Tab-separated table of C-alpha atoms and ligand atoms in Angstrom:
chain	number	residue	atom	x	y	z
A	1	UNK	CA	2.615	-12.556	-35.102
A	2	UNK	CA	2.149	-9.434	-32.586
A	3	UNK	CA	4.904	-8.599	-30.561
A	4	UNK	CA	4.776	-8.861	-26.954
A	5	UNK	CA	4.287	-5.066	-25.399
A	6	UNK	CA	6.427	-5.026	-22.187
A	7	UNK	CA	4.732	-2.755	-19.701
A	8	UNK	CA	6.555	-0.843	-17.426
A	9	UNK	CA	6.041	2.265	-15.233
A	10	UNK	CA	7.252	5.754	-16.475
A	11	UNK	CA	5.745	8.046	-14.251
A	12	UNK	CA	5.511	8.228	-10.294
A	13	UNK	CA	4.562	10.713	-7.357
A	14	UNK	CA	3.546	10.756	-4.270
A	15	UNK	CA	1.370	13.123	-1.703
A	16	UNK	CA	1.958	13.106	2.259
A	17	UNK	CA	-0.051	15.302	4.098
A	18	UNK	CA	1.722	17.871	6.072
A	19	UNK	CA	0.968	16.895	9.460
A	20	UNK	CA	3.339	14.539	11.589
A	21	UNK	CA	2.031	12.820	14.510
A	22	UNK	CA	4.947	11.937	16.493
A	23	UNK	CA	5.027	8.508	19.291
A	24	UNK	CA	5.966	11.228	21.742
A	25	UNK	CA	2.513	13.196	21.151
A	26	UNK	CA	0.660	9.255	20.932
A	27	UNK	CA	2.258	9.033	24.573
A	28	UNK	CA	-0.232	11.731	25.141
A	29	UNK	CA	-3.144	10.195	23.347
A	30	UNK	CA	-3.335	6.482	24.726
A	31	UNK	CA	-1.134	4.306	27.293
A	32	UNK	CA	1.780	3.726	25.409
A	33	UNK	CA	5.301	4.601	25.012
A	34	UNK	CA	8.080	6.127	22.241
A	35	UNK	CA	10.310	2.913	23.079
A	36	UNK	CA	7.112	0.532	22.554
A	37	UNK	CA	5.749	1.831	19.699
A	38	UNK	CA	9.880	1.884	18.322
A	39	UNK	CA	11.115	-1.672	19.405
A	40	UNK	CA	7.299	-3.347	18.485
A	41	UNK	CA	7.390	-2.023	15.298
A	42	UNK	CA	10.123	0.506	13.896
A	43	UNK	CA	7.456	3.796	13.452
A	44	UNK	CA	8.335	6.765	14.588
A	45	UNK	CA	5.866	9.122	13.350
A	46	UNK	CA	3.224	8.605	10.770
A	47	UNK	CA	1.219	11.731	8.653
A	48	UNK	CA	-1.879	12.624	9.514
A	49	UNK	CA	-4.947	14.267	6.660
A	50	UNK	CA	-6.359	17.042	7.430
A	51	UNK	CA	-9.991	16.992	8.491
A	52	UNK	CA	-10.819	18.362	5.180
A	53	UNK	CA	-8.814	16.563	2.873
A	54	UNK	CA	-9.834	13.410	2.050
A	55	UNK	CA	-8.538	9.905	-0.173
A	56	UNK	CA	-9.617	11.172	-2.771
A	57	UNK	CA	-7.740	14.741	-2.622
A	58	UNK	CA	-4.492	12.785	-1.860
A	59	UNK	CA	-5.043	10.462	-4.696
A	60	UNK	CA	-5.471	13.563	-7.145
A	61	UNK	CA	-2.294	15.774	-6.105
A	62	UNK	CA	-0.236	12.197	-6.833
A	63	UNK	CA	-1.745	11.070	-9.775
A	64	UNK	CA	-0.842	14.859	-11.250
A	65	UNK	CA	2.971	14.445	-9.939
A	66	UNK	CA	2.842	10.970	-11.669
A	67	UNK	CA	1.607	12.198	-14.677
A	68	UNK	CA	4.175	15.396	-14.543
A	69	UNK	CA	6.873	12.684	-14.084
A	70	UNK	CA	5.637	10.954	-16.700
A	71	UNK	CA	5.378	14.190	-19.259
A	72	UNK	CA	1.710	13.138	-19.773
A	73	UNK	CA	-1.641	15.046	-19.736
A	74	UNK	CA	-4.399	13.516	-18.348
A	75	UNK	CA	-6.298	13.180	-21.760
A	76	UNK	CA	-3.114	10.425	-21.895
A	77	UNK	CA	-4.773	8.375	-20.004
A	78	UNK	CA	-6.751	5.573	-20.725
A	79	UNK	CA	-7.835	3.654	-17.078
A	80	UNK	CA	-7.698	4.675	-14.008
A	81	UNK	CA	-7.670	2.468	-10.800
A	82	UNK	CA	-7.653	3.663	-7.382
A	83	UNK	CA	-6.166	1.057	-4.312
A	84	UNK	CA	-7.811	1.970	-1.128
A	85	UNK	CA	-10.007	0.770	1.595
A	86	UNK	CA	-10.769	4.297	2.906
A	87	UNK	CA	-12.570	5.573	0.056
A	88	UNK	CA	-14.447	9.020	0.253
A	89	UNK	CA	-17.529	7.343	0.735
A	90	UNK	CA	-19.042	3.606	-0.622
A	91	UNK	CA	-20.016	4.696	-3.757
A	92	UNK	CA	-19.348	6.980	-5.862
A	93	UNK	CA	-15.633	4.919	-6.759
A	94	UNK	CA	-12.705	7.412	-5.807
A	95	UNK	CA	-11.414	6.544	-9.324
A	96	UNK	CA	-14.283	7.925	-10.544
A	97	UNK	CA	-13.782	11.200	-8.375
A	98	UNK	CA	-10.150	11.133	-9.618
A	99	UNK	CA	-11.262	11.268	-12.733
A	100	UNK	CA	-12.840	14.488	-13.109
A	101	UNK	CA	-10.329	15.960	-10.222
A	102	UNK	CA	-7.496	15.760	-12.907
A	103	UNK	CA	-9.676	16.223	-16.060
A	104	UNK	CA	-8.886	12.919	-17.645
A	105	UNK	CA	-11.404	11.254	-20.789
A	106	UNK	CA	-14.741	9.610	-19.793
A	107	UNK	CA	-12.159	6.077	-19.662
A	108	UNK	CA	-12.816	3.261	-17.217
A	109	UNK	CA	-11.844	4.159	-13.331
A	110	UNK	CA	-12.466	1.826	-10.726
A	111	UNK	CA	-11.794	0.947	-7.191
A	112	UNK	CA	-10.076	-1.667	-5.718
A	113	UNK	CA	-10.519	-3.337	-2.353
A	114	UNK	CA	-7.860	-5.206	-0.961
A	115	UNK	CA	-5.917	-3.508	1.839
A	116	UNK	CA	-2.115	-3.400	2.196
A	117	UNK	CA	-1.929	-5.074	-1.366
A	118	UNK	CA	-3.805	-2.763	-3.083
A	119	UNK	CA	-1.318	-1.659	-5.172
A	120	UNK	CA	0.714	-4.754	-6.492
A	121	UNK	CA	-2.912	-5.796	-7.639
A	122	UNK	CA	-3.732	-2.575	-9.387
A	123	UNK	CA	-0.420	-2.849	-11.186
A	124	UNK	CA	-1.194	-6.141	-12.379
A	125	UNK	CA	-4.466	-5.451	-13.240
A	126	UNK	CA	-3.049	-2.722	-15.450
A	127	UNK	CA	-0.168	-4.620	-16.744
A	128	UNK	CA	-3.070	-6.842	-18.110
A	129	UNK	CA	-4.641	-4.228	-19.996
A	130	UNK	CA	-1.942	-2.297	-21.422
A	131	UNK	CA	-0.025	-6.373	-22.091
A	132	UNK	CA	-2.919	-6.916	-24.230
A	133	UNK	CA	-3.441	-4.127	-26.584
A	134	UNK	CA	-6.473	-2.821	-24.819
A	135	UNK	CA	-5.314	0.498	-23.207
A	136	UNK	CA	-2.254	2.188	-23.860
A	137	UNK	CA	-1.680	4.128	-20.266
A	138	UNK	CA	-2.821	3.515	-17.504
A	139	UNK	CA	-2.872	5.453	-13.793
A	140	UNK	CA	-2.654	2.726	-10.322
A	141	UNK	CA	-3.521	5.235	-7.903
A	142	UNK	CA	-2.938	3.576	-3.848
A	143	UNK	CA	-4.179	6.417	-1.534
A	144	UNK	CA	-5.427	5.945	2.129
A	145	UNK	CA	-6.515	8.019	4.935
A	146	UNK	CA	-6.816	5.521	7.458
A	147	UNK	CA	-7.002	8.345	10.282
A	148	UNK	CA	-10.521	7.876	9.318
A	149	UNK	CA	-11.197	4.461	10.661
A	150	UNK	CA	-8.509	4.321	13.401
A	151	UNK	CA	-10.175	3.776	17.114
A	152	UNK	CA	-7.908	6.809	18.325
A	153	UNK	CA	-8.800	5.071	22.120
A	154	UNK	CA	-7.315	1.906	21.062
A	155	UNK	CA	-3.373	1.531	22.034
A	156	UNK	CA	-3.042	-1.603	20.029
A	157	UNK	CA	-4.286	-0.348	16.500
A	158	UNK	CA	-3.644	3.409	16.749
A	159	UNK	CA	0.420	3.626	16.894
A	160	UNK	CA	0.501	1.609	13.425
A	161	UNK	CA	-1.402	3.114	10.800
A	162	UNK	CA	-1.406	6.815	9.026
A	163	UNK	CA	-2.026	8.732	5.591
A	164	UNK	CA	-0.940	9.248	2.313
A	165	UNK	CA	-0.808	8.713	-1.509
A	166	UNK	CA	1.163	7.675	-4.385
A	167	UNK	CA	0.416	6.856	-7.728
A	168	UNK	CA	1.943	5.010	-11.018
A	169	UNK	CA	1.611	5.912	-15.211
A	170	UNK	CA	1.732	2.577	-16.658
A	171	UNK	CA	2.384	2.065	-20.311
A	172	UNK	CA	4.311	0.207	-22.747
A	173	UNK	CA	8.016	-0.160	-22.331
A	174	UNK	CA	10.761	-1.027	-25.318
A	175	UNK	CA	12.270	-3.738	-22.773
A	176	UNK	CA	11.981	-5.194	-19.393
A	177	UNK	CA	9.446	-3.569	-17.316
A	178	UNK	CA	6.637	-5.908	-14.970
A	179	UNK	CA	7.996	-9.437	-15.264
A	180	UNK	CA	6.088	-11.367	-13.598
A	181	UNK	CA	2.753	-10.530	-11.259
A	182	UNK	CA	1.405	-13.258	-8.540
A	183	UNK	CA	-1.838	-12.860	-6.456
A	184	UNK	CA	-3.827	-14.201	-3.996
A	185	UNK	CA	-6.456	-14.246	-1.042
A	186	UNK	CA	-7.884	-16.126	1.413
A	187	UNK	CA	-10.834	-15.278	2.771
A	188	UNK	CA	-11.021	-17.851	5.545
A	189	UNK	CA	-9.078	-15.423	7.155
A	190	UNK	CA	-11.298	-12.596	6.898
A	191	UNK	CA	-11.780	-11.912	10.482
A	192	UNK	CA	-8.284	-11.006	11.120
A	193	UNK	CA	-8.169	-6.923	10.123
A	194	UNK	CA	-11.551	-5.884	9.205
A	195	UNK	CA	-13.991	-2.673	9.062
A	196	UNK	CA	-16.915	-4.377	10.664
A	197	UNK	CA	-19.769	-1.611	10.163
A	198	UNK	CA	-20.644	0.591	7.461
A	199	UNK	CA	-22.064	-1.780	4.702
A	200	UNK	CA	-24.529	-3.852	4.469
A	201	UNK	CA	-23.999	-6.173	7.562
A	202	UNK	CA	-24.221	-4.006	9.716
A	203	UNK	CA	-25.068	-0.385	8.425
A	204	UNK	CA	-24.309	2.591	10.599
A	205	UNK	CA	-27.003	2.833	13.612
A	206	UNK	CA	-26.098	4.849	16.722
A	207	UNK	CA	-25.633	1.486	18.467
A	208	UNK	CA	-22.950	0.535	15.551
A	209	UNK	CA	-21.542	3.719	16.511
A	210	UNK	CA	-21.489	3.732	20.368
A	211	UNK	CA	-20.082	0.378	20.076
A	212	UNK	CA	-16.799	1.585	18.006
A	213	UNK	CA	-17.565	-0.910	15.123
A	214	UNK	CA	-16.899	1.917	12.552
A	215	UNK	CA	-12.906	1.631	13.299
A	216	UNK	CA	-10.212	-1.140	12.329
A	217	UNK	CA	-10.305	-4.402	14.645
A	218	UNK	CA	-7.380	-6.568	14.103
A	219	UNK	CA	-6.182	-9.729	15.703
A	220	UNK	CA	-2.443	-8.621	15.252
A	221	UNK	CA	-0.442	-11.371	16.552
A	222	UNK	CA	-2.291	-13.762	14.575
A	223	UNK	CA	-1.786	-11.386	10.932
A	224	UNK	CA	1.826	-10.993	12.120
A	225	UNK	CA	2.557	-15.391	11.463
A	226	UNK	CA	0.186	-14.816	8.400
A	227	UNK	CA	2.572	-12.098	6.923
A	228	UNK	CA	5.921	-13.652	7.331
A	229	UNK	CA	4.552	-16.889	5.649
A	230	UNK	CA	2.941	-15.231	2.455
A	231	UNK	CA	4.971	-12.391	1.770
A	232	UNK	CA	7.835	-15.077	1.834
A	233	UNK	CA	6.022	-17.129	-0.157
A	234	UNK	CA	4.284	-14.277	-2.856
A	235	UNK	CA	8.087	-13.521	-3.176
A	236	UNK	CA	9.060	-16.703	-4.156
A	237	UNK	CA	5.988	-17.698	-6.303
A	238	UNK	CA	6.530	-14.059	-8.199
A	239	UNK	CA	10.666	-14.923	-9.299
A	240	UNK	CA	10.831	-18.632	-9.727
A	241	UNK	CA	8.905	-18.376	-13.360
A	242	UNK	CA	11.423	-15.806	-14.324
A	243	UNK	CA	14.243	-18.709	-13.029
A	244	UNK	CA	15.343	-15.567	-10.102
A	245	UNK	CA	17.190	-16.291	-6.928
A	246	UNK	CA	17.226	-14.045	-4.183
A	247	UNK	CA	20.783	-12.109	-4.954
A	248	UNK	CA	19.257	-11.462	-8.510
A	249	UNK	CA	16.858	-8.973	-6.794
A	250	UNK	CA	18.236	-5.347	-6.437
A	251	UNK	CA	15.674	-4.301	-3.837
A	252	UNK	CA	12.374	-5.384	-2.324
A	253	UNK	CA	10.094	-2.700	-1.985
A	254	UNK	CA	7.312	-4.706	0.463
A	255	UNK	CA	4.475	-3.203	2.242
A	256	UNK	CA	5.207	-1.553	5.171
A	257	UNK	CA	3.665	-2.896	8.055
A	258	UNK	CA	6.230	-3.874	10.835
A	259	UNK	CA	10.304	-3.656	11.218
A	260	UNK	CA	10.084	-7.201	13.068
A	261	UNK	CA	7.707	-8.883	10.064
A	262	UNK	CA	9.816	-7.303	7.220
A	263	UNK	CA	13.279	-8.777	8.907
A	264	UNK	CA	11.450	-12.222	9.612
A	265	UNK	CA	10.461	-11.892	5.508
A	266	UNK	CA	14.472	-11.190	4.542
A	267	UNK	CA	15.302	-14.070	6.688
A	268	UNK	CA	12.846	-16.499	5.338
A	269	UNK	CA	14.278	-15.209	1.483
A	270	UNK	CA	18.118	-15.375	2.485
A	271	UNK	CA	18.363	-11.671	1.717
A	272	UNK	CA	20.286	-9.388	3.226
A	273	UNK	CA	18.624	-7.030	5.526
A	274	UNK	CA	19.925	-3.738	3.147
A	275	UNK	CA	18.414	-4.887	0.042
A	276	UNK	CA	14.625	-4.223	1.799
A	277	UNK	CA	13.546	-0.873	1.348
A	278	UNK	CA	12.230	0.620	4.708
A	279	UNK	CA	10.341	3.943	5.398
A	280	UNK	CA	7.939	2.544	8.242
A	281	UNK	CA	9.561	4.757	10.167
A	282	UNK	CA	8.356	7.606	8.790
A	283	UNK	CA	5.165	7.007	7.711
A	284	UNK	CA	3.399	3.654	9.444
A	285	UNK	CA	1.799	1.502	8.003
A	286	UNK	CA	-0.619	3.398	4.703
A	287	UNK	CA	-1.970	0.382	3.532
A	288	UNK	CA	-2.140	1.010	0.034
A	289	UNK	CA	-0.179	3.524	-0.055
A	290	UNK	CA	2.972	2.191	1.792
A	291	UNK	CA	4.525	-0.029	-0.978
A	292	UNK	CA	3.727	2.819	-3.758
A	293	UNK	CA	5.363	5.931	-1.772
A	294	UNK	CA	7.833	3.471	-0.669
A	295	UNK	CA	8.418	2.991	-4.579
A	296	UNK	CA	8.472	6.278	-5.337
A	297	UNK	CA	10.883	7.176	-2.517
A	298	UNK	CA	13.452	4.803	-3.353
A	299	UNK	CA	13.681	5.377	-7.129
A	300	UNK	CA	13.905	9.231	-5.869
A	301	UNK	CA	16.640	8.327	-3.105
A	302	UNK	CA	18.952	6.788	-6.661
A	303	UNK	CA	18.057	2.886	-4.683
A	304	UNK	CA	16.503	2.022	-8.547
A	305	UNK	CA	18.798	2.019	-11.243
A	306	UNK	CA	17.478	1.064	-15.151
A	307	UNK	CA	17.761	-2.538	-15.625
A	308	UNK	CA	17.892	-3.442	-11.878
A	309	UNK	CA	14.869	-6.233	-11.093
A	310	UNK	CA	13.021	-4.948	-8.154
A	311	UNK	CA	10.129	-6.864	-5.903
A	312	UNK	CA	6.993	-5.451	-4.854
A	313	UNK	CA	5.721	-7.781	-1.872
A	314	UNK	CA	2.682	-7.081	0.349
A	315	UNK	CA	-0.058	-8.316	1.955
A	316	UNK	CA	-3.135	-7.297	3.433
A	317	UNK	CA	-6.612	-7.376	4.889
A	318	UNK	CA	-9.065	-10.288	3.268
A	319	UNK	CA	-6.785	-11.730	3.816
A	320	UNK	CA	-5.179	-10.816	-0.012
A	321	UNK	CA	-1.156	-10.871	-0.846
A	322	UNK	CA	0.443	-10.226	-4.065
A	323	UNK	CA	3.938	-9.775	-5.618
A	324	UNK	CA	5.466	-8.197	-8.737
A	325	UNK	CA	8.695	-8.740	-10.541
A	326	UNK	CA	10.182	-5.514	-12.348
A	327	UNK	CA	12.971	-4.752	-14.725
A	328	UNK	CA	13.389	-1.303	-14.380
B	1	LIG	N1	1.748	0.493	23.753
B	1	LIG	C1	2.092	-0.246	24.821
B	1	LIG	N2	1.686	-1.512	24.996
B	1	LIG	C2	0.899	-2.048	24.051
B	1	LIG	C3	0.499	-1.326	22.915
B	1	LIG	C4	0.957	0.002	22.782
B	1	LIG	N3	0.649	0.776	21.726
B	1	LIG	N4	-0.268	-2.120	22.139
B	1	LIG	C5	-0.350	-3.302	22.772
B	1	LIG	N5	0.339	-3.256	23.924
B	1	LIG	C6	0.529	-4.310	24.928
B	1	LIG	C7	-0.544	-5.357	24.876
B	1	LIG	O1	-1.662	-4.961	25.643
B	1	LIG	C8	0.159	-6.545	25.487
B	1	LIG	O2	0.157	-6.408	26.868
B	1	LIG	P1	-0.062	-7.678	27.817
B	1	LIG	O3	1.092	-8.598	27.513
B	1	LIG	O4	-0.040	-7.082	29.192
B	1	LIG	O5	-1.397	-8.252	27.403
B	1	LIG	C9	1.612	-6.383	25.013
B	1	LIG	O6	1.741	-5.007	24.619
B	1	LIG	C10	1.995	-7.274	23.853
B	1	LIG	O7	0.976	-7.175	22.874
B	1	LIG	P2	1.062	-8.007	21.566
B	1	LIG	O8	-0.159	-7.749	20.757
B	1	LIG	O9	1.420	-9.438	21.860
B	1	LIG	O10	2.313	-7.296	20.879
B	1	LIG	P3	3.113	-7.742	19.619
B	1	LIG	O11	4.523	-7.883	19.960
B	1	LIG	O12	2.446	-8.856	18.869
B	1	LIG	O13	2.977	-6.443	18.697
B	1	LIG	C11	1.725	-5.616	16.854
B	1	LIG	C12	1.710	-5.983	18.317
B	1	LIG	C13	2.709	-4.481	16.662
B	1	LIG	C14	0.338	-5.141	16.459
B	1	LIG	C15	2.149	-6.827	16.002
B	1	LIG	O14	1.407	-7.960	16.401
B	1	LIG	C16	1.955	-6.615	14.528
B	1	LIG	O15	2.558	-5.758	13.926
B	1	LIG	N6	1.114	-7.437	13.901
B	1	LIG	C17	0.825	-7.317	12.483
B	1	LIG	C18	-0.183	-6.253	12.293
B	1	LIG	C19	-0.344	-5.908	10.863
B	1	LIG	O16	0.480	-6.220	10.049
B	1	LIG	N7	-1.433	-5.210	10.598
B	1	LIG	C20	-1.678	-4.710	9.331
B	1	LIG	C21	-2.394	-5.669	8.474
B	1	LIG	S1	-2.410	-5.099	6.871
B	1	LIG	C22	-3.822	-4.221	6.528
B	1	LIG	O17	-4.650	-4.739	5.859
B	1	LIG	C23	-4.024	-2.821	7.057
């Protein structure tokens, strides 16, 4: 009989562009304030792309420190999926513009489109592959630059989102590694965060454009109930097959999208506020890219040790949410 191949990750980096933008310097851009945008949702400054650089670039400079982590060359690599909803453009994939960026094989690469939980779903996408003998590594790649589509006029949406990239080598593991992996979506509640122009609905026009449809519209009280419920709920669907209880988790690493929903989330677990990873204010909410550079912060800040059990836990636009148990 073949033995099981435990996947795990053994390579990470991560790409932030240089420039902060600061809620003092948003108090200049829109009618709001430092204390708002602080009490409302814990951010304090978020980074910013240049006008030049775009997912793509950020995706490639992290998927080369993940692979340096990982003491891989590209050639290494057998798949490569990109997490974003700010791609460089519809088609071609980003993956595929990854690809040749880092000079990896003519292998599969493929984007992914599922907002803030972009990344536990690329991981268990991955984890599939590599669990079943198909590929042997494997490169989850979450990069957003959701400058891009953020109505810079709009005080409610602009404060919470910015830029960045991190990425994952995937491959097997001689123990532990991704436990357990639980998805899902609901598309009911589509209209919630959305990207209304730009595809096929509604492609861009000058009317599409005059009438701001090209930026993020989100209903955020609404998303806010959503998140509590199945981030609490992904989290608990993700350890009870593995027979976990809440103190047998080291550290949740969740999507960053607000102080006041991630404290609702450890409440609603019975964990302990310090045992949830938090860099929102930093960086905002990436999308994407928030659990995965919050991943790659903490195992840099010593928060990981091996054979601790971490939680990924997100959720996102779609609406999608996903969680992942791993042994590290
Ligand atoms: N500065 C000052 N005042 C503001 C600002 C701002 N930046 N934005 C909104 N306000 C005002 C509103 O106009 C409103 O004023 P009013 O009472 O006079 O009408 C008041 O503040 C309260 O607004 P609410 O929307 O009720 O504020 P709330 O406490 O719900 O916080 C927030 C808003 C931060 C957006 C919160 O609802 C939230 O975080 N929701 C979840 C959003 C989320 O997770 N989005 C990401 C989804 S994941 C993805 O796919 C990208």
């Amino acid at each position: 009989m073949c033995e099981k191949i435990h996947v795990g990750i053994i390579g990470l980096g991560a790409y932030l562009p240089d420039r902060v933008l600061t809620n003092k310097d948003l108090e200049k851009m829109v009618d709001t304030t430092d204390e708002w945008i602080t009490t409302r949702t814990g951010i304090k400054e978020r980074r910013i792309a240049r006008a030049d650089e775009a997912t793509s670039d950020m995706a490639t400079e992290a998927a080369k420190r993940a692979l340096n982590d990982a003491g891989l060359k590209a050639e290494a690599i057998d798949l490569i999926i990109v997490a974003t909803i700010t791609p460089d453009m519809l088609f071609p994939a980003t993956a595929c513009l990854v690809q040749d960026k880092i000079g990896a094989r003519t292998v599969p690469a493929f984007d992914i489109s599922v907002a803030c939980s972009g990344f536990i779903y690329g991981l268990a996408i991955a984890n599939q592959f590599i669990g079943s003998g198909t590929y042997r590594h494997a490169l989850v790649i979450a990069a957003e630059k959701l400058s891009a589509i953020t109505d810079w006029n709009d005080r409610s949406t602009c404060v919470l989102f910015g830029d960045g990239a991190a990425a994952a080598v995937l491959g097997p593991v001689e123990k532990g590694g991704i436990l357990s992996a639980y998805l899902g979506a609901n598309g009911k509640q589509g209209e919630l965060i959305k990207l209304p122009a730009g595809g096929s609905r509604i492609p861009a026009t000058k009317k599409s454009v005059d009438d701001r449809l090209h930026f993020i519209k989100m209903n955020g009280v609404e998303l806010f109930k959503h998140a509590v419920k199945v981030m609490a709920e992904a989290a608990l669907e993700a350890t009870r097959p593995l027979g976990l209880k809440a103190e047998d988790i080291s550290l949740v690493i969740p999507h960053q999208a607000n102080l006041r929903i991630l404290n609702a989330v450890a409440k609603k677990m019975g964990l302990s506020k310090d045992k949830i990873y938090l860099n929102i204010d930093k960086y905002g909410n990436m999308s994407a890219a928030s659990s995965a550079v919050a991943l790659v912060e903490a195992v840099k800040e010593g928060r990981i040790k091996k054979g601790d059990k971490i939680l990924l836990d997100a959720f996102g636009g779609g609406l999608t949410w996903g969680a992942i148990v791993i042994e590290w």
